[in-house]
Amino acid sequence: MTTKTTWPVARVLRDRDAGLYLCGVVVSGFGTSALWLASGVWVKDMTGSDGLAALCLLAMWLPTLAGPLLGTLADRGRRKPLLVGLNVFLGVLLPGLVGVEAPGDLWLLYAVLFVYGAAGVVHDAAESALVATAVEPSLLGDFNGLRMTATEGMKLLAPLAGAGLYAAHGGAGVALLDAATFALAAGLYALLRVREETPAPPVGSRRRRSVEGVRHLWADPVLRPLVLTGGATMLCAGLNGAMVYAVVDGLGHSPAYSGVLYAVQGAGSVAVGPLSGPALRHLGARRFAASGIVLLALAVALRAVPSDPVALMCGAAIGMGLPAVLIATLTSVQRETPGALLGRVTATAHTLVFTPNVVGLAAGAALVELVDHRLVLMALGVALLVPAAALCAPGPGTVPHR
C-alpha cells in the first residue's frame, strides 16, 4: 500500500540505479552544456560570423541523420559496457580541441563536434534501452521528466560556468572540463547493478536491421503521430536556435550573453521535469505534447520583441514547452517497443525528430545573414501551431497512461 501512495518522483529517486543514471546525466550534461555554449562563442569571437557560430550546433546534430544505422550498435551487445566505453572515448577525444587556436583550425573543432554527436546518438539509444529494463513502466514518464530536468537544468550553471572558464582560459579550457566530466560519468555508469543478458546474434543484413526501427515506428498508431509532430516542432526549434546570436545582438549585448538566455531556458526545463510524469498520466502523450508546443509557439514569436525582460520570459517558456514533446515521444517509444528493438527504435525516433532540427539549424544559419530575425521568429510562432493542432485531433495516443 505504501508503494502505491508514494510520490512517483520520490520512488524514482530512491532507486539506486536510477539515481546513478541521473548523476551520470548531470555530470556529463554539465560538460556538454558548457561546451555547447563555448564552441559557438569561440567561433563568433574568432570570425565575427553568426552563421559559422551556428554551425557548431549543426556539427553536433548532423550525426542524427545516421540514427537508424548507429542505433543497431546499441542492440548488438550489453548496453552497460557500451555506455562506459562511450564515456571513456569522449573523455579521450575532447582534449584534441586544445589545438584550435585560429580560424584555420576550425575544421578540427567541427570534426570533433561531429564525432561527439555520433557517439551521443549511440549513447542515448543504449541508455534509453537500459533504462526501460531497469525502471517500472509506470514510472518511465517520471524518470524521463527528471532526466530532462537534469540535462536541461545544467543550463542553469553550465553556460555561466562555461562562459567564465572560456573568458579565463579560452575554448580549450572548456573542452578539458568536458573531458573530465565524461571520465567521471564513465565511473558512475560502471557502478550500475543492472543485469543484462547477451543479445542473440544479429539476423539479416545491417541495412535490414536498421530498417526494422523505421517499420516499427511507422506501424505503431501511438508512436507515428508523436514522432511526426515532434519532427515538425524540432524543425522550428532549429530555426529558432540559429537566431540566438542575432537576438542577443538585437538586445545590445555581447555574444556571451547567450549564456544567460540558455540559463533561463534551463530553469524552465527544471520546473517542467518533475511535472511530466503526472501530466502524461492525466493528459496522455498527445495532449501533453500539444500543450508544450503551444507554449513554445508563443515564446518563439515573442522573442522578436527587443526587450531583456521579454527575452528572459521567453527563454523560460521555451524551456518549459519544448521538453514536453520530447518526453512524451521518448516515454511512448520505451513503452511501445520490445526490448530487443529498443536501441534501434530509439535511435530512429531521435533521427526522425532531430533531423529536422539539423535542417532548421542549417537553414537558420543562412537566414540569419539574409532576413531580419524578428520576421523569422514571428513566422515560426505561427507555424508551430500546426503540429499542436494535429495532436489535438482524437487518436489512440490521447488515452491517458495510468
JSON list of N, CA and C in Angstrom, two decimals, residues 223-235 286 289 293 325 329 353 384 386-391:
[
{"chain": "A", "resi": 223, "resn": "LEU", "atom": "N", "xyz": [2.92, 5.86, -31.77]},
{"chain": "A", "resi": 223, "resn": "LEU", "atom": "CA", "xyz": [4.22, 6.49, -31.97]},
{"chain": "A", "resi": 223, "resn": "LEU", "atom": "C", "xyz": [4.28, 7.37, -33.21]},
{"chain": "A", "resi": 224, "resn": "ARG", "atom": "N", "xyz": [3.61, 6.94, -34.29]},
{"chain": "A", "resi": 224, "resn": "ARG", "atom": "CA", "xyz": [3.74, 7.68, -35.56]},
{"chain": "A", "resi": 224, "resn": "ARG", "atom": "C", "xyz": [3.37, 9.16, -35.44]},
{"chain": "A", "resi": 225, "resn": "PRO", "atom": "N", "xyz": [2.19, 9.52, -34.90]},
{"chain": "A", "resi": 225, "resn": "PRO", "atom": "CA", "xyz": [1.87, 10.95, -34.83]},
{"chain": "A", "resi": 225, "resn": "PRO", "atom": "C", "xyz": [2.78, 11.73, -33.91]},
{"chain": "A", "resi": 226, "resn": "LEU", "atom": "N", "xyz": [3.25, 11.11, -32.84]},
{"chain": "A", "resi": 226, "resn": "LEU", "atom": "CA", "xyz": [4.16, 11.81, -31.92]},
{"chain": "A", "resi": 226, "resn": "LEU", "atom": "C", "xyz": [5.49, 12.10, -32.60]},
{"chain": "A", "resi": 227, "resn": "VAL", "atom": "N", "xyz": [6.01, 11.11, -33.33]},
{"chain": "A", "resi": 227, "resn": "VAL", "atom": "CA", "xyz": [7.30, 11.30, -34.00]},
{"chain": "A", "resi": 227, "resn": "VAL", "atom": "C", "xyz": [7.19, 12.34, -35.11]},
{"chain": "A", "resi": 228, "resn": "LEU", "atom": "N", "xyz": [6.11, 12.30, -35.89]},
{"chain": "A", "resi": 228, "resn": "LEU", "atom": "CA", "xyz": [5.96, 13.25, -37.00]},
{"chain": "A", "resi": 228, "resn": "LEU", "atom": "C", "xyz": [5.80, 14.68, -36.49]},
{"chain": "A", "resi": 229, "resn": "THR", "atom": "N", "xyz": [4.95, 14.88, -35.50]},
{"chain": "A", "resi": 229, "resn": "THR", "atom": "CA", "xyz": [4.78, 16.23, -34.97]},
{"chain": "A", "resi": 229, "resn": "THR", "atom": "C", "xyz": [6.02, 16.67, -34.18]},
{"chain": "A", "resi": 230, "resn": "GLY", "atom": "N", "xyz": [6.71, 15.71, -33.57]},
{"chain": "A", "resi": 230, "resn": "GLY", "atom": "CA", "xyz": [7.96, 16.05, -32.90]},
{"chain": "A", "resi": 230, "resn": "GLY", "atom": "C", "xyz": [8.98, 16.56, -33.88]},
{"chain": "A", "resi": 231, "resn": "GLY", "atom": "N", "xyz": [9.06, 15.93, -35.06]},
{"chain": "A", "resi": 231, "resn": "GLY", "atom": "CA", "xyz": [9.99, 16.38, -36.09]},
{"chain": "A", "resi": 231, "resn": "GLY", "atom": "C", "xyz": [9.65, 17.78, -36.59]},
{"chain": "A", "resi": 232, "resn": "ALA", "atom": "N", "xyz": [8.35, 18.05, -36.79]},
{"chain": "A", "resi": 232, "resn": "ALA", "atom": "CA", "xyz": [7.94, 19.38, -37.23]},
{"chain": "A", "resi": 232, "resn": "ALA", "atom": "C", "xyz": [8.29, 20.44, -36.18]},
{"chain": "A", "resi": 233, "resn": "THR", "atom": "N", "xyz": [8.09, 20.09, -34.91]},
{"chain": "A", "resi": 233, "resn": "THR", "atom": "CA", "xyz": [8.41, 21.02, -33.83]},
{"chain": "A", "resi": 233, "resn": "THR", "atom": "C", "xyz": [9.90, 21.31, -33.78]},
{"chain": "A", "resi": 234, "resn": "MET", "atom": "N", "xyz": [10.72, 20.26, -33.95]},
{"chain": "A", "resi": 234, "resn": "MET", "atom": "CA", "xyz": [12.16, 20.44, -33.86]},
{"chain": "A", "resi": 234, "resn": "MET", "atom": "C", "xyz": [12.72, 21.19, -35.07]},
{"chain": "A", "resi": 235, "resn": "LEU", "atom": "N", "xyz": [12.04, 21.11, -36.22]},
{"chain": "A", "resi": 235, "resn": "LEU", "atom": "CA", "xyz": [12.43, 21.92, -37.36]},
{"chain": "A", "resi": 235, "resn": "LEU", "atom": "C", "xyz": [12.35, 23.40, -36.99]},
{"chain": "A", "resi": 286, "resn": "ARG", "atom": "N", "xyz": [-0.31, 12.66, -26.33]},
{"chain": "A", "resi": 286, "resn": "ARG", "atom": "CA", "xyz": [-0.60, 13.63, -27.38]},
{"chain": "A", "resi": 286, "resn": "ARG", "atom": "C", "xyz": [-0.96, 15.00, -26.82]},
{"chain": "A", "resi": 289, "resn": "ALA", "atom": "N", "xyz": [2.06, 16.71, -25.18]},
{"chain": "A", "resi": 289, "resn": "ALA", "atom": "CA", "xyz": [2.96, 17.26, -26.19]},
{"chain": "A", "resi": 289, "resn": "ALA", "atom": "C", "xyz": [2.37, 18.52, -26.83]},
{"chain": "A", "resi": 293, "resn": "ILE", "atom": "N", "xyz": [3.85, 22.44, -27.16]},
{"chain": "A", "resi": 293, "resn": "ILE", "atom": "CA", "xyz": [4.11, 23.09, -28.44]},
{"chain": "A", "resi": 293, "resn": "ILE", "atom": "C", "xyz": [3.43, 24.46, -28.50]},
{"chain": "A", "resi": 325, "resn": "VAL", "atom": "N", "xyz": [7.13, 17.66, -25.80]},
{"chain": "A", "resi": 325, "resn": "VAL", "atom": "CA", "xyz": [7.01, 16.76, -26.94]},
{"chain": "A", "resi": 325, "resn": "VAL", "atom": "C", "xyz": [8.11, 15.71, -26.93]},
{"chain": "A", "resi": 329, "resn": "THR", "atom": "N", "xyz": [7.31, 11.67, -26.48]},
{"chain": "A", "resi": 329, "resn": "THR", "atom": "CA", "xyz": [7.73, 10.75, -27.53]},
{"chain": "A", "resi": 329, "resn": "THR", "atom": "C", "xyz": [8.64, 9.66, -26.99]},
{"chain": "A", "resi": 353, "resn": "VAL", "atom": "N", "xyz": [12.93, 12.80, -35.26]},
{"chain": "A", "resi": 353, "resn": "VAL", "atom": "CA", "xyz": [12.58, 14.01, -34.50]},
{"chain": "A", "resi": 353, "resn": "VAL", "atom": "C", "xyz": [13.66, 15.08, -34.63]},
{"chain": "A", "resi": 384, "resn": "LEU", "atom": "N", "xyz": [4.32, 26.78, -35.65]},
{"chain": "A", "resi": 384, "resn": "LEU", "atom": "CA", "xyz": [4.29, 25.79, -34.58]},
{"chain": "A", "resi": 384, "resn": "LEU", "atom": "C", "xyz": [2.88, 25.40, -34.16]},
{"chain": "A", "resi": 386, "resn": "VAL", "atom": "N", "xyz": [0.60, 24.50, -36.08]},
{"chain": "A", "resi": 386, "resn": "VAL", "atom": "CA", "xyz": [0.11, 23.42, -36.95]},
{"chain": "A", "resi": 386, "resn": "VAL", "atom": "C", "xyz": [0.31, 22.04, -36.30]},
{"chain": "A", "resi": 387, "resn": "PRO", "atom": "N", "xyz": [1.54, 21.66, -35.86]},
{"chain": "A", "resi": 387, "resn": "PRO", "atom": "CA", "xyz": [1.68, 20.36, -35.19]},
{"chain": "A", "resi": 387, "resn": "PRO", "atom": "C", "xyz": [0.89, 20.27, -33.90]},
{"chain": "A", "resi": 388, "resn": "ALA", "atom": "N", "xyz": [0.73, 21.39, -33.19]},
{"chain": "A", "resi": 388, "resn": "ALA", "atom": "CA", "xyz": [-0.08, 21.36, -31.96]},
{"chain": "A", "resi": 388, "resn": "ALA", "atom": "C", "xyz": [-1.52, 21.01, -32.28]},
{"chain": "A", "resi": 389, "resn": "ALA", "atom": "N", "xyz": [-2.06, 21.59, -33.33]},
{"chain": "A", "resi": 389, "resn": "ALA", "atom": "CA", "xyz": [-3.44, 21.29, -33.73]},
{"chain": "A", "resi": 389, "resn": "ALA", "atom": "C", "xyz": [-3.58, 19.84, -34.17]},
{"chain": "A", "resi": 390, "resn": "ALA", "atom": "N", "xyz": [-2.57, 19.30, -34.87]},
{"chain": "A", "resi": 390, "resn": "ALA", "atom": "CA", "xyz": [-2.62, 17.91, -35.32]},
{"chain": "A", "resi": 390, "resn": "ALA", "atom": "C", "xyz": [-2.69, 16.95, -34.14]},
{"chain": "A", "resi": 391, "resn": "LEU", "atom": "N", "xyz": [-1.97, 17.25, -33.07]},
{"chain": "A", "resi": 391, "resn": "LEU", "atom": "CA", "xyz": [-2.00, 16.37, -31.90]},
{"chain": "A", "resi": 391, "resn": "LEU", "atom": "C", "xyz": [-3.30, 16.48, -31.11]}
]
